[in-house]
Amino acid sequence: MVQISIIMGSESDRAISDRAVAVLEKTDYTYEVVVISAHRNPDDLDEYIKNSDALVFITIAGLSAALPGVAASKTKKPVIGVPVSAKLGGLDALLSVTQMPPGVPVAAVGVDNGANGAHLAIRILDLLEK
């Protein structure tokens, strides 16, 4: 069973994902990293989230950063959005991640801060274990 799923919107987000993986490697939590674009592969994303046994999703995306919100709309599990500084210093992605409609919550960490995305996922799982 995978406890944490890291979903990147594109392969160009790998450096941010690697920061999350570096944190998770120091724990006993299981994880996987996949590349699924909310725009280019919406059906694949839907299928992945529906069939995933992950307890927490870390989603990494830049530009319009639709991935965290789309993921959150398809699950009741916690979704953490990591905005990427692809353009505008990441402000566009940060605002997108934080401006979700009512009932579709996404936790946001700082721009390019994959490590904090992992730390937040760990805190959530630590609470579930208590």
mmCIF file of C-alpha atoms in Angstrom:
data_model
loop_
_atom_site.group_PDB
_atom_site.id
_atom_site.type_symbol
_atom_site.label_atom_id
_atom_site.label_comp_id
_atom_site.label_asym_id
_atom_site.label_seq_id
_atom_site.Cartn_x
_atom_site.Cartn_y
_atom_site.Cartn_z
ATOM 1 C CA MET A 1 0.000 0.000 0.000
ATOM 2 C CA VAL A 2 1.227 3.474 -0.904
ATOM 3 C CA GLN A 3 0.487 6.018 1.805
ATOM 4 C CA ILE A 4 1.556 9.158 -0.040
ATOM 5 C CA SER A 5 1.128 9.848 -3.735
ATOM 6 C CA ILE A 6 3.161 12.604 -5.351
ATOM 7 C CA ILE A 7 1.540 13.700 -8.598
ATOM 8 C CA MET A 8 3.495 16.007 -10.889
ATOM 9 C CA GLY A 9 1.740 17.906 -13.642
ATOM 10 C CA SER A 10 4.727 17.395 -15.922
ATOM 11 C CA GLU A 11 8.235 15.982 -15.922
ATOM 12 C CA SER A 12 9.555 19.539 -15.593
ATOM 13 C CA ASP A 13 8.349 19.425 -11.953
ATOM 14 C CA ARG A 14 10.836 16.658 -11.100
ATOM 15 C CA ALA A 15 13.220 18.897 -9.091
ATOM 16 C CA ILE A 16 10.342 19.915 -6.796
ATOM 17 C CA SER A 17 9.242 16.299 -6.442
ATOM 18 C CA ASP A 18 12.803 15.276 -5.588
ATOM 19 C CA ARG A 19 12.708 17.654 -2.606
ATOM 20 C CA ALA A 20 9.602 15.879 -1.299
ATOM 21 C CA VAL A 21 11.137 12.468 -1.918
ATOM 22 C CA ALA A 22 14.290 13.462 0.003
ATOM 23 C CA VAL A 23 12.130 14.144 3.080
ATOM 24 C CA LEU A 24 10.018 11.000 2.683
ATOM 25 C CA GLU A 25 13.111 8.809 2.293
ATOM 26 C CA LYS A 26 13.911 9.559 5.949
ATOM 27 C CA THR A 27 10.589 8.054 7.102
ATOM 28 C CA ASP A 28 8.882 4.692 7.018
ATOM 29 C CA TYR A 29 5.989 6.051 4.961
ATOM 30 C CA THR A 30 5.522 4.549 1.527
ATOM 31 C CA TYR A 31 5.134 6.773 -1.510
ATOM 32 C CA GLU A 32 5.076 6.833 -5.269
ATOM 33 C CA VAL A 33 5.708 9.543 -7.845
ATOM 34 C CA VAL A 34 3.652 9.812 -11.033
ATOM 35 C CA VAL A 35 3.287 12.332 -13.847
ATOM 36 C CA ILE A 36 -0.325 13.044 -14.770
ATOM 37 C CA SER A 37 -1.453 16.372 -16.204
ATOM 38 C CA ALA A 38 -4.895 17.655 -15.260
ATOM 39 C CA HIS A 39 -5.103 19.265 -18.703
ATOM 40 C CA ARG A 40 -3.478 16.722 -20.998
ATOM 41 C CA ASN A 41 -4.581 13.534 -19.196
ATOM 42 C CA PRO A 42 -7.814 14.275 -17.297
ATOM 43 C CA ASP A 43 -9.198 10.755 -17.712
ATOM 44 C CA ASP A 44 -5.939 9.207 -16.496
ATOM 45 C CA LEU A 45 -5.960 11.518 -13.464
ATOM 46 C CA ASP A 46 -9.550 10.591 -12.650
ATOM 47 C CA GLU A 47 -8.771 6.875 -12.907
ATOM 48 C CA TYR A 48 -5.568 7.184 -10.883
ATOM 49 C CA ILE A 49 -7.174 9.039 -7.985
ATOM 50 C CA LYS A 50 -10.201 6.751 -7.964
ATOM 51 C CA ASN A 51 -8.021 3.625 -7.762
ATOM 52 C CA SER A 52 -5.220 4.919 -5.537
ATOM 53 C CA ASP A 53 -4.929 3.620 -2.003
ATOM 54 C CA ALA A 54 -2.826 6.646 -1.024
ATOM 55 C CA LEU A 55 -3.994 8.413 2.118
ATOM 56 C CA VAL A 56 -2.570 11.819 1.119
ATOM 57 C CA PHE A 57 -1.874 13.367 -2.281
ATOM 58 C CA ILE A 58 0.923 15.861 -2.864
ATOM 59 C CA THR A 59 0.255 17.633 -6.157
ATOM 60 C CA ILE A 60 2.921 19.699 -7.898
ATOM 61 C CA ALA A 61 1.990 22.108 -10.677
ATOM 62 C CA GLY A 62 2.858 25.472 -12.146
ATOM 63 C CA LEU A 63 1.228 28.030 -14.416
ATOM 64 C CA SER A 64 -2.548 27.600 -13.983
ATOM 65 C CA ALA A 65 -1.809 24.903 -11.379
ATOM 66 C CA ALA A 66 -5.130 23.172 -11.955
ATOM 67 C CA LEU A 67 -3.832 19.806 -10.755
ATOM 68 C CA PRO A 68 -4.340 20.315 -6.986
ATOM 69 C CA GLY A 69 -7.914 21.553 -7.379
ATOM 70 C CA VAL A 70 -8.891 18.897 -9.876
ATOM 71 C CA ALA A 71 -7.401 16.207 -7.648
ATOM 72 C CA ALA A 72 -9.247 17.583 -4.613
ATOM 73 C CA SER A 73 -12.511 17.566 -6.544
ATOM 74 C CA LYS A 74 -12.154 13.821 -7.074
ATOM 75 C CA THR A 75 -11.367 12.651 -3.525
ATOM 76 C CA LYS A 76 -12.185 13.254 0.122
ATOM 77 C CA LYS A 77 -8.561 12.522 1.055
ATOM 78 C CA PRO A 78 -6.193 15.412 1.898
ATOM 79 C CA VAL A 79 -4.610 17.129 -1.096
ATOM 80 C CA ILE A 80 -1.520 19.285 -0.706
ATOM 81 C CA GLY A 81 -0.719 21.707 -3.507
ATOM 82 C CA VAL A 82 2.854 22.709 -4.240
ATOM 83 C CA PRO A 83 2.888 25.683 -6.626
ATOM 84 C CA VAL A 84 5.820 25.866 -9.051
ATOM 85 C CA SER A 85 7.619 29.025 -10.131
ATOM 86 C CA ALA A 86 7.252 28.408 -13.869
ATOM 87 C CA LYS A 87 6.094 31.986 -14.576
ATOM 88 C CA LEU A 88 5.467 35.171 -12.583
ATOM 89 C CA GLY A 89 7.689 33.873 -9.786
ATOM 90 C CA GLY A 90 5.066 31.256 -9.030
ATOM 91 C CA LEU A 91 2.475 33.811 -7.931
ATOM 92 C CA ASP A 92 0.035 32.621 -10.600
ATOM 93 C CA ALA A 93 0.347 29.020 -9.411
ATOM 94 C CA LEU A 94 0.173 29.994 -5.732
ATOM 95 C CA LEU A 95 -3.040 31.935 -6.234
ATOM 96 C CA SER A 96 -4.543 29.104 -8.248
ATOM 97 C CA VAL A 97 -3.758 26.542 -5.552
ATOM 98 C CA THR A 98 -5.256 28.680 -2.787
ATOM 99 C CA GLN A 99 -8.411 29.870 -4.568
ATOM 100 C CA MET A 100 -10.541 26.747 -4.427
ATOM 101 C CA PRO A 101 -14.341 26.842 -4.317
ATOM 102 C CA PRO A 102 -16.227 25.907 -1.141
ATOM 103 C CA GLY A 103 -16.112 22.200 -0.434
ATOM 104 C CA VAL A 104 -12.928 21.586 -2.449
ATOM 105 C CA PRO A 105 -10.138 22.288 0.041
ATOM 106 C CA VAL A 106 -6.481 22.173 -0.940
ATOM 107 C CA ALA A 107 -3.672 22.731 1.538
ATOM 108 C CA ALA A 108 -0.980 24.955 0.037
ATOM 109 C CA VAL A 109 2.712 25.171 0.833
ATOM 110 C CA GLY A 110 5.214 27.700 -0.443
ATOM 111 C CA VAL A 111 6.278 28.075 -4.048
ATOM 112 C CA ASP A 112 8.692 25.288 -5.071
ATOM 113 C CA ASN A 113 8.599 23.903 -1.522
ATOM 114 C CA GLY A 114 8.225 20.198 -2.163
ATOM 115 C CA ALA A 115 9.964 19.495 1.149
ATOM 116 C CA ASN A 116 7.202 21.249 3.095
ATOM 117 C CA GLY A 117 4.614 19.346 1.074
ATOM 118 C CA ALA A 118 6.202 16.141 2.350
ATOM 119 C CA HIS A 119 6.455 17.447 5.914
ATOM 120 C CA LEU A 120 2.741 18.313 5.876
ATOM 121 C CA ALA A 121 1.828 14.881 4.502
ATOM 122 C CA ILE A 122 3.871 13.291 7.305
ATOM 123 C CA ARG A 123 2.070 15.368 9.953
ATOM 124 C CA ILE A 124 -1.304 14.337 8.539
ATOM 125 C CA LEU A 125 -0.343 10.650 8.560
ATOM 126 C CA ASP A 126 1.156 10.921 12.046
ATOM 127 C CA LEU A 127 -2.215 12.200 13.287
ATOM 128 C CA LEU A 128 -4.048 9.343 11.584
ATOM 129 C CA GLU A 129 -1.851 6.825 13.366
ATOM 130 C CA LYS A 130 -2.708 8.168 16.828
#
